[in-house]
mmCIF file of C-alpha atoms in Angstrom:
data_model
loop_
_atom_site.group_PDB
_atom_site.id
_atom_site.type_symbol
_atom_site.label_atom_id
_atom_site.label_comp_id
_atom_site.label_asym_id
_atom_site.label_seq_id
_atom_site.Cartn_x
_atom_site.Cartn_y
_atom_site.Cartn_z
ATOM 1 C CA MET U 503 0.635 11.816 31.484
ATOM 2 C CA ALA U 504 -0.919 14.390 29.013
ATOM 3 C CA MET U 505 -4.407 12.354 29.398
ATOM 4 C CA GLY U 506 -4.548 13.006 33.525
ATOM 5 C CA LYS U 507 -2.988 16.569 33.060
ATOM 6 C CA ASN U 508 -6.351 17.126 30.417
ATOM 7 C CA LYS U 509 -8.654 15.280 32.262
ATOM 8 C CA THR U 510 -7.685 17.283 35.613
ATOM 9 C CA GLY U 511 -7.896 20.411 33.764
ATOM 10 C CA ILE U 512 -11.165 19.811 32.411
ATOM 11 C CA MET U 513 -13.027 18.260 35.506
ATOM 12 C CA ALA U 514 -11.824 21.319 37.594
ATOM 13 C CA ALA U 515 -13.541 23.725 34.804
ATOM 14 C CA ILE U 516 -16.909 21.844 34.929
ATOM 15 C CA THR U 517 -16.612 21.548 38.756
ATOM 16 C CA ALA U 518 -15.866 25.505 38.908
ATOM 17 C CA ALA U 519 -19.243 25.687 36.973
ATOM 18 C CA THR U 520 -21.069 24.060 39.691
ATOM 19 C CA GLU U 521 -19.945 25.922 42.525
ATOM 20 C CA THR U 522 -22.700 28.228 44.186
ATOM 21 C CA PRO U 523 -21.352 32.024 43.346
ATOM 22 C CA LYS U 524 -19.996 33.525 46.650
ATOM 23 C CA ASP U 525 -21.609 36.802 45.918
ATOM 24 C CA GLY U 526 -25.054 35.944 46.187
ATOM 25 C CA ALA U 527 -25.876 36.456 42.877
ATOM 26 C CA SER U 528 -27.848 33.158 42.175
ATOM 27 C CA ASP U 529 -30.108 34.933 40.263
ATOM 28 C CA ARG U 530 -27.806 36.066 37.212
ATOM 29 C CA ALA U 531 -26.298 34.355 34.356
ATOM 30 C CA HIS U 532 -22.933 32.915 34.847
ATOM 31 C CA ARG U 533 -20.491 35.398 34.399
ATOM 32 C CA THR U 534 -18.436 33.494 31.579
ATOM 33 C CA LEU U 535 -21.183 34.108 29.058
ATOM 34 C CA PRO U 536 -21.291 36.652 26.544
ATOM 35 C CA LYS U 537 -23.015 39.971 26.879
ATOM 36 C CA GLY U 538 -25.719 39.365 24.146
ATOM 37 C CA THR U 539 -26.496 35.646 25.845
ATOM 38 C CA ILE U 540 -27.564 37.017 29.285
ATOM 39 C CA GLY U 541 -31.523 37.259 28.349
ATOM 40 C CA SER U 542 -31.726 33.753 27.143
ATOM 41 C CA VAL U 543 -30.696 32.268 30.637
ATOM 42 C CA ARG U 544 -32.137 31.724 33.649
ATOM 43 C CA ALA U 545 -30.028 31.130 36.451
ATOM 44 C CA GLY U 546 -30.357 28.000 38.773
ATOM 45 C CA LEU U 547 -28.676 26.871 42.193
ATOM 46 C CA GLY U 548 -25.099 26.188 41.932
ATOM 47 C CA GLY U 549 -24.310 27.449 38.563
ATOM 48 C CA ILE U 550 -26.845 25.021 36.528
ATOM 49 C CA GLN U 551 -28.964 27.053 34.450
ATOM 50 C CA ASP U 552 -32.496 26.616 32.677
ATOM 51 C CA ILE U 553 -31.989 27.020 28.778
ATOM 52 C CA ASP U 554 -34.461 26.962 25.925
ATOM 53 C CA THR U 555 -33.682 23.573 24.139
ATOM 54 C CA ASN U 556 -34.293 25.686 20.538
ATOM 55 C CA LEU U 557 -31.476 27.714 21.420
ATOM 56 C CA ILE U 558 -29.053 24.800 21.383
ATOM 57 C CA LEU U 559 -27.103 23.876 18.295
ATOM 58 C CA ALA U 560 -25.131 20.856 17.354
ATOM 59 C CA TRP U 561 -21.138 20.930 17.771
ATOM 60 C CA GLY U 562 -18.388 18.506 17.194
ATOM 61 C CA PRO U 563 -17.755 15.222 15.950
ATOM 62 C CA LYS U 564 -20.960 13.286 16.190
ATOM 63 C CA ASP U 565 -20.977 10.404 18.526
ATOM 64 C CA ARG U 566 -24.254 8.733 18.168
ATOM 65 C CA LEU U 567 -25.783 6.992 15.191
ATOM 66 C CA ASP U 568 -29.537 7.698 16.010
ATOM 67 C CA ILE U 569 -29.354 10.998 17.411
ATOM 68 C CA GLU U 570 -29.396 14.283 15.388
ATOM 69 C CA LEU U 571 -29.524 17.736 17.009
ATOM 70 C CA THR U 572 -30.216 20.634 15.384
ATOM 71 C CA ALA U 573 -31.688 24.149 16.487
ATOM 72 C CA VAL U 574 -34.747 23.503 14.419
ATOM 73 C CA ASN U 575 -35.618 19.853 13.837
ATOM 74 C CA SER U 576 -37.872 18.369 16.318
ATOM 75 C CA ALA U 577 -38.468 15.292 14.295
ATOM 76 C CA ALA U 578 -40.332 12.333 16.109
ATOM 77 C CA SER U 579 -38.318 10.991 19.062
ATOM 78 C CA SER U 580 -36.978 7.589 19.151
ATOM 79 C CA GLU U 581 -38.035 4.945 21.720
ATOM 80 C CA SER U 582 -35.276 5.883 23.796
ATOM 81 C CA ILE U 583 -35.478 9.256 23.871
ATOM 82 C CA LYS U 584 -39.209 8.876 24.883
ATOM 83 C CA ASP U 585 -38.482 6.984 27.803
ATOM 84 C CA LEU U 586 -35.886 9.035 28.883
ATOM 85 C CA ALA U 587 -38.528 11.834 28.731
ATOM 86 C CA THR U 588 -40.846 10.301 30.763
ATOM 87 C CA SER U 589 -37.997 9.699 33.305
ATOM 88 C CA ILE U 590 -37.234 13.235 33.440
ATOM 89 C CA ALA U 591 -41.076 14.011 33.608
ATOM 90 C CA ASP U 592 -41.182 11.730 36.582
ATOM 91 C CA ALA U 593 -38.178 12.466 38.728
ATOM 92 C CA GLY U 594 -36.916 15.772 36.950
ATOM 93 C CA GLN U 595 -33.559 15.851 35.176
ATOM 94 C CA GLN U 596 -30.777 14.422 37.481
ATOM 95 C CA VAL U 597 -27.892 15.318 35.533
ATOM 96 C CA PRO U 598 -27.204 18.383 33.459
ATOM 97 C CA VAL U 599 -25.996 18.907 30.093
ATOM 98 C CA LEU U 600 -22.433 20.860 29.226
ATOM 99 C CA LEU U 601 -23.002 23.658 26.706
ATOM 100 C CA ARG U 602 -20.817 26.605 25.563
ATOM 101 C CA PRO U 603 -21.858 30.137 23.997
ATOM 102 C CA SER U 604 -22.141 29.883 20.291
ATOM 103 C CA LYS U 605 -19.512 32.573 18.669
ATOM 104 C CA ASP U 606 -21.405 32.648 15.625
ATOM 105 C CA ARG U 607 -25.102 33.039 16.675
ATOM 106 C CA ASP U 608 -25.657 35.507 19.653
ATOM 107 C CA GLY U 609 -27.993 34.412 22.207
ATOM 108 C CA HIS U 610 -27.229 30.536 21.407
ATOM 109 C CA PHE U 611 -25.245 27.465 22.540
ATOM 110 C CA GLU U 612 -23.280 24.735 21.400
ATOM 111 C CA VAL U 613 -23.823 21.150 23.081
ATOM 112 C CA ILE U 614 -20.835 19.840 24.508
ATOM 113 C CA TYR U 615 -22.618 16.465 25.761
ATOM 114 C CA GLY U 616 -26.062 15.469 26.614
ATOM 115 C CA GLN U 617 -27.647 15.482 23.262
ATOM 116 C CA ARG U 618 -30.221 12.726 24.499
ATOM 117 C CA ARG U 619 -31.170 14.619 27.491
ATOM 118 C CA ILE U 620 -31.685 17.913 25.326
ATOM 119 C CA LEU U 621 -33.820 16.086 23.181
ATOM 120 C CA ALA U 622 -36.050 14.564 25.805
ATOM 121 C CA CYS U 623 -36.520 18.208 27.360
ATOM 122 C CA ARG U 624 -37.749 19.180 23.776
ATOM 123 C CA HIS U 625 -40.150 16.363 23.407
ATOM 124 C CA LEU U 626 -41.462 17.441 26.837
ATOM 125 C CA GLY U 627 -41.404 21.017 25.817
ATOM 126 C CA ILE U 628 -39.421 22.282 29.158
ATOM 127 C CA PRO U 629 -35.946 24.032 29.411
ATOM 128 C CA VAL U 630 -33.031 21.745 29.975
ATOM 129 C CA ARG U 631 -30.695 21.928 33.203
ATOM 130 C CA ALA U 632 -27.069 22.947 31.761
ATOM 131 C CA LEU U 633 -23.603 23.935 32.769
ATOM 132 C CA ILE U 634 -22.305 26.847 30.370
ATOM 133 C CA ARG U 635 -18.811 26.800 29.994
ATOM 134 C CA THR U 636 -16.357 28.738 27.495
ATOM 135 C CA LEU U 637 -13.999 26.004 26.478
ATOM 136 C CA ASP U 638 -12.230 26.044 23.398
ATOM 137 C CA ASP U 639 -12.619 23.234 20.886
ATOM 138 C CA THR U 640 -9.970 21.156 22.210
ATOM 139 C CA ASP U 641 -11.080 21.162 25.783
ATOM 140 C CA ALA U 642 -14.581 20.660 24.466
ATOM 141 C CA LEU U 643 -13.714 17.386 22.500
ATOM 142 C CA MET U 644 -12.042 15.879 25.781
ATOM 143 C CA ALA U 645 -14.871 16.850 28.124
ATOM 144 C CA LYS U 646 -17.095 15.172 25.323
ATOM 145 C CA GLY U 647 -15.112 12.193 25.227
ATOM 146 C CA LEU U 648 -14.694 11.836 29.192
ATOM 147 C CA GLU U 649 -18.292 12.144 29.523
ATOM 148 C CA ASN U 650 -19.178 9.171 27.329
ATOM 149 C CA ALA U 651 -15.816 7.122 28.779
ATOM 150 C CA GLY U 652 -17.380 7.797 32.263
ATOM 151 C CA ARG U 653 -20.804 7.090 31.637
ATOM 152 C CA ALA U 654 -20.077 4.001 29.413
ATOM 153 C CA GLU U 655 -23.055 5.218 26.899
ATOM 154 C CA LEU U 656 -21.470 4.460 23.593
ATOM 155 C CA SER U 657 -21.630 1.333 21.785
ATOM 156 C CA TYR U 658 -18.522 -0.254 20.288
ATOM 157 C CA TYR U 659 -19.491 0.734 16.917
ATOM 158 C CA GLU U 660 -20.695 3.781 18.023
ATOM 159 C CA ARG U 661 -17.019 4.793 19.259
ATOM 160 C CA VAL U 662 -15.594 3.577 15.816
ATOM 161 C CA ARG U 663 -17.565 6.217 14.052
ATOM 162 C CA PHE U 664 -16.902 8.763 16.846
ATOM 163 C CA ALA U 665 -13.038 8.204 16.531
ATOM 164 C CA GLN U 666 -13.317 8.560 12.601
ATOM 165 C CA ALA U 667 -15.628 12.118 13.027
ATOM 166 C CA ILE U 668 -12.944 13.301 15.346
ATOM 167 C CA LEU U 669 -9.907 12.677 12.875
ATOM 168 C CA GLU U 670 -12.198 13.899 9.915
ATOM 169 C CA GLN U 671 -12.520 17.089 11.808
ATOM 170 C CA GLY U 672 -8.948 17.660 11.812
ATOM 171 C CA TYR U 673 -8.185 16.475 15.367
ATOM 172 C CA SER U 674 -4.721 14.880 15.606
ATOM 173 C CA ARG U 675 -4.599 11.113 16.495
ATOM 174 C CA VAL U 676 -3.147 12.267 20.016
ATOM 175 C CA GLU U 677 -6.169 14.211 20.715
ATOM 176 C CA ALA U 678 -8.627 11.104 19.551
ATOM 177 C CA CYS U 679 -6.858 8.991 21.812
ATOM 178 C CA GLN U 680 -7.520 11.486 24.629
ATOM 179 C CA ALA U 681 -10.924 12.329 23.800
ATOM 180 C CA LEU U 682 -11.940 8.392 24.028
ATOM 181 C CA ALA U 683 -9.609 7.475 26.807
ATOM 182 C CA ILE U 684 -7.628 4.495 24.419
ATOM 183 C CA SER U 685 -4.419 3.936 23.379
ATOM 184 C CA LYS U 686 -3.128 4.174 19.838
ATOM 185 C CA ASN U 687 -3.388 0.428 19.250
ATOM 186 C CA THR U 688 -6.768 0.684 20.096
ATOM 187 C CA LEU U 689 -7.437 3.809 17.652
ATOM 188 C CA SER U 690 -5.944 1.613 14.879
ATOM 189 C CA GLN U 691 -8.292 -1.104 15.951
ATOM 190 C CA LEU U 692 -11.449 1.417 15.731
ATOM 191 C CA GLU U 693 -9.806 2.943 12.192
ATOM 192 C CA ARG U 694 -9.610 -0.692 10.712
ATOM 193 C CA ILE U 695 -13.160 -1.205 11.310
ATOM 194 C CA ASN U 696 -14.364 1.739 10.085
ATOM 195 C CA ARG U 697 -12.133 1.376 6.905
ATOM 196 C CA LEU U 698 -13.400 -2.355 5.999
ATOM 197 C CA VAL U 699 -17.179 -2.165 7.043
ATOM 198 C CA PRO U 700 -19.015 -0.155 4.573
ATOM 199 C CA LEU U 701 -20.673 2.688 5.819
ATOM 200 C CA ALA U 702 -23.756 1.971 4.555
ATOM 201 C CA VAL U 703 -23.695 -1.194 6.316
ATOM 202 C CA GLY U 704 -22.865 0.100 9.619
ATOM 203 C CA GLU U 705 -25.620 2.396 9.546
ATOM 204 C CA ALA U 706 -28.082 -0.324 8.468
ATOM 205 C CA ILE U 707 -27.045 -2.408 11.299
ATOM 206 C CA GLY U 708 -27.087 0.251 13.830
ATOM 207 C CA ALA U 709 -25.351 0.790 17.301
ATOM 208 C CA ALA U 710 -25.733 -2.732 18.599
ATOM 209 C CA PRO U 711 -25.309 -1.625 21.928
ATOM 210 C CA GLY U 712 -24.706 -5.174 22.867
ATOM 211 C CA ALA U 713 -21.718 -6.058 20.703
ATOM 212 C CA GLY U 714 -18.371 -5.785 21.522
ATOM 213 C CA ARG U 715 -15.193 -5.461 19.490
ATOM 214 C CA PRO U 716 -15.108 -9.376 18.676
ATOM 215 C CA LYS U 717 -18.055 -9.393 16.504
ATOM 216 C CA TRP U 718 -17.046 -6.002 14.787
ATOM 217 C CA THR U 719 -13.627 -7.321 14.112
ATOM 218 C CA THR U 720 -14.984 -10.360 12.722
ATOM 219 C CA LEU U 721 -17.375 -8.492 10.310
ATOM 220 C CA ALA U 722 -14.651 -6.179 9.236
ATOM 221 C CA THR U 723 -12.305 -9.487 8.367
ATOM 222 C CA ALA U 724 -15.179 -10.795 6.556
ATOM 223 C CA PHE U 725 -15.368 -7.734 4.441
ATOM 224 C CA GLU U 726 -11.658 -7.741 3.823
ATOM 225 C CA LYS U 727 -11.497 -11.527 2.891
ATOM 226 C CA GLU U 728 -14.231 -10.999 0.579
ATOM 227 C CA GLN U 729 -16.438 -13.213 2.595
ATOM 228 C CA LEU U 730 -19.365 -10.624 2.288
ATOM 229 C CA SER U 731 -20.562 -7.928 -0.162
ATOM 230 C CA GLU U 732 -21.808 -4.618 0.585
ATOM 231 C CA GLU U 733 -24.916 -5.434 -1.861
ATOM 232 C CA GLY U 734 -25.085 -8.702 -0.496
ATOM 233 C CA VAL U 735 -25.470 -7.587 3.141
ATOM 234 C CA LEU U 736 -27.604 -4.847 2.626
ATOM 235 C CA GLY U 737 -29.810 -7.336 0.914
ATOM 236 C CA VAL U 738 -30.118 -9.413 3.703
ATOM 237 C CA LEU U 739 -30.409 -6.558 6.120
ATOM 238 C CA GLY U 740 -33.552 -5.229 3.868
ATOM 239 C CA GLN U 741 -35.331 -8.660 4.895
ATOM 240 C CA SER U 742 -34.415 -8.378 8.711
ATOM 241 C CA GLY U 743 -37.954 -7.127 9.507
ATOM 242 C CA ASP U 744 -38.458 -5.595 13.128
ATOM 243 C CA LEU U 745 -34.916 -6.987 14.464
ATOM 244 C CA ALA U 746 -33.143 -4.541 16.971
ATOM 245 C CA SER U 747 -29.691 -3.512 15.788
ATOM 246 C CA ASP U 748 -27.986 -6.699 17.684
ATOM 247 C CA GLY U 749 -30.319 -9.081 15.805
ATOM 248 C CA ARG U 750 -29.494 -7.335 12.693
ATOM 249 C CA LEU U 751 -25.421 -7.568 13.157
ATOM 250 C CA ASP U 752 -26.247 -11.559 14.320
ATOM 251 C CA LEU U 753 -27.872 -11.779 11.197
ATOM 252 C CA VAL U 754 -25.092 -10.408 8.917
ATOM 253 C CA LEU U 755 -22.477 -12.489 10.636
ATOM 254 C CA LYS U 756 -24.395 -15.933 10.197
ATOM 255 C CA GLU U 757 -23.948 -15.068 6.214
ATOM 256 C CA ILE U 758 -20.007 -15.311 7.005
ATOM 257 C CA GLY U 759 -20.758 -19.385 7.842
ATOM 258 C CA LYS U 760 -22.909 -19.606 4.916
ATOM 259 C CA ARG U 761 -20.427 -18.257 2.466
ATOM 260 C CA GLY U 762 -17.751 -20.497 4.203
ATOM 261 C CA LYS U 763 -19.819 -23.693 3.433
ATOM 262 C CA GLN U 764 -20.077 -22.656 -0.498
ATOM 263 C CA GLU U 765 -16.360 -22.493 -0.606
ATOM 264 C CA ARG U 766 -15.591 -25.593 0.659
ATOM 265 C CA SER U 767 -17.595 -27.255 -2.550
ATOM 266 C CA VAL U 768 -14.332 -26.062 -4.496
ATOM 267 C CA GLU U 769 -13.399 -29.281 -6.788
ATOM 268 C CA GLU U 770 -9.800 -29.823 -7.321
ATOM 269 C CA ARG U 771 -8.401 -32.046 -10.006
ATOM 270 C CA SER U 772 -4.778 -32.833 -11.418
ATOM 271 C CA PRO U 773 -4.658 -33.451 -15.173
ATOM 272 C CA VAL U 774 -1.058 -33.964 -15.399
ATOM 273 C CA PRO U 775 1.872 -33.847 -12.286
ATOM 274 C CA GLY U 776 2.761 -30.473 -11.121
ATOM 275 C CA VAL U 777 -0.802 -28.801 -12.385
ATOM 276 C CA GLN U 778 -3.738 -28.054 -10.288
ATOM 277 C CA ILE U 779 -6.879 -26.887 -11.602
ATOM 278 C CA LYS U 780 -9.363 -25.508 -8.724
ATOM 279 C CA SER U 781 -13.046 -25.165 -9.911
ATOM 280 C CA GLY U 782 -15.504 -23.333 -7.530
ATOM 281 C CA LYS U 783 -18.674 -21.521 -7.860
ATOM 282 C CA SER U 784 -17.204 -18.047 -8.811
ATOM 283 C CA VAL U 785 -13.535 -18.652 -9.634
ATOM 284 C CA LEU U 786 -11.511 -21.309 -11.802
ATOM 285 C CA SER U 787 -7.671 -21.385 -11.354
ATOM 286 C CA VAL U 788 -4.863 -22.989 -12.802
ATOM 287 C CA THR U 789 -1.505 -23.589 -10.830
ATOM 288 C CA VAL U 790 1.329 -24.824 -12.412
ATOM 289 C CA LYS U 791 4.530 -25.633 -9.892
ATOM 290 C CA ARG U 792 7.927 -24.431 -11.320
ATOM 291 C CA ALA U 793 10.269 -26.725 -9.776
ATOM 292 C CA GLY U 794 11.997 -29.752 -10.231
ATOM 293 C CA GLU U 795 11.401 -31.891 -13.448
ATOM 294 C CA ASN U 796 8.237 -29.849 -13.937
ATOM 295 C CA THR U 797 10.086 -26.723 -14.530
ATOM 296 C CA ARG U 798 10.742 -27.158 -18.253
ATOM 297 C CA PHE U 799 6.991 -27.571 -18.681
ATOM 298 C CA ALA U 800 6.272 -24.444 -16.600
ATOM 299 C CA ASN U 801 8.685 -22.484 -18.538
ATOM 300 C CA TRP U 802 7.273 -23.305 -22.228
ATOM 301 C CA LEU U 803 3.541 -23.248 -20.760
ATOM 302 C CA ASP U 804 4.643 -19.266 -19.775
ATOM 303 C CA GLN U 805 5.754 -18.650 -23.092
ATOM 304 C CA ASN U 806 3.135 -20.186 -24.904
ATOM 305 C CA LEU U 807 -0.039 -19.708 -22.259
ATOM 306 C CA ASP U 808 -1.351 -16.311 -24.040
ATOM 307 C CA GLN U 809 -1.931 -18.021 -27.417
ATOM 308 C CA LEU U 810 -3.359 -21.342 -26.067
ATOM 309 C CA ILE U 811 -5.879 -19.429 -24.138
ATOM 310 C CA GLN U 812 -6.360 -17.305 -27.278
ATOM 311 C CA ASP U 813 -6.755 -20.502 -29.371
ATOM 312 C CA SER U 814 -9.393 -22.005 -26.853
ATOM 313 C CA PHE U 815 -11.117 -18.776 -26.917
ATOM 314 C CA ASP U 816 -11.675 -18.854 -30.477
ATOM 315 C CA ARG U 817 -12.496 -22.709 -30.723
ATOM 316 C CA PHE U 818 -15.142 -21.718 -27.748
ATOM 317 C CA GLN U 819 -16.900 -19.155 -30.065
ATOM 318 C CA SER U 820 -16.710 -21.286 -33.042
ATOM 319 C CA GLU U 821 -18.532 -24.399 -31.232
ATOM 320 C CA SER U 822 -20.701 -21.763 -29.560
ATOM 321 C CA HIS U 823 -21.921 -20.640 -32.920
ATOM 322 C CA GLU U 824 -22.551 -23.797 -34.284
ATOM 323 C CA GLY U 825 -24.714 -24.837 -31.407
#
């Protein structure tokens, strides 16, 4: 119910921004802009305005792994940004971005959504077509989440990171669920993957746009069961060559199967009844049943085990020195 009200209110606000002014003043900036921003904007038809991309600042929880937007950063564009720039150059920018006036820097704006379009226009050296709204942080977050959900632009892992970024910026779990249009249970699943998959591993793999929840859950479970280590996975990824992010994720998942085959080579033996020894590549364990006829032996071993191990260790050191 709350989600429906938020969505309706936000979309109504955005729709209002696109309405053609009734007073015929289509050649001036939107009436909701602060006074100092007027000179930075050239109004367009239907409330859509052309904005210099150098006046746009990053805002809010980061929702993409491969995009970083700042006022001055114009680093080499990724292939996806270049492809989008080519499309905009050929057919124009079809969908406006959503901005809000910056409270901290006069004449500047903060991006609510549309970072890729902004970077593509910056790459082309042209202004970006934008809607300008005076949204507070909560409504801005909802609009950002709704746009991502509606356009299905984020990969599953980007949603994991977006959810975490929302929570780390102080928003409540309820607000995070509303922004992502998900249930509390789904948010818990996203949090689990973020908690179990090391940050360095996730960033090394990348967005993996073709991978959904099952693959990332499998990876998270492998880390939880210590079937994989951060160092080992990063070593594998370091040799992945030119694989795309989906290929890198699949490469890591194959390591789980290799580790499983190694674990099945554990040797088991029982030198006396009720005692089982397991000898594997990485661990040696002894299990003693404390039941039935074996109870008295188990109790005696419990009382004397420390000394037995100490005596064995002393013997090991003595024999090592003699060798």
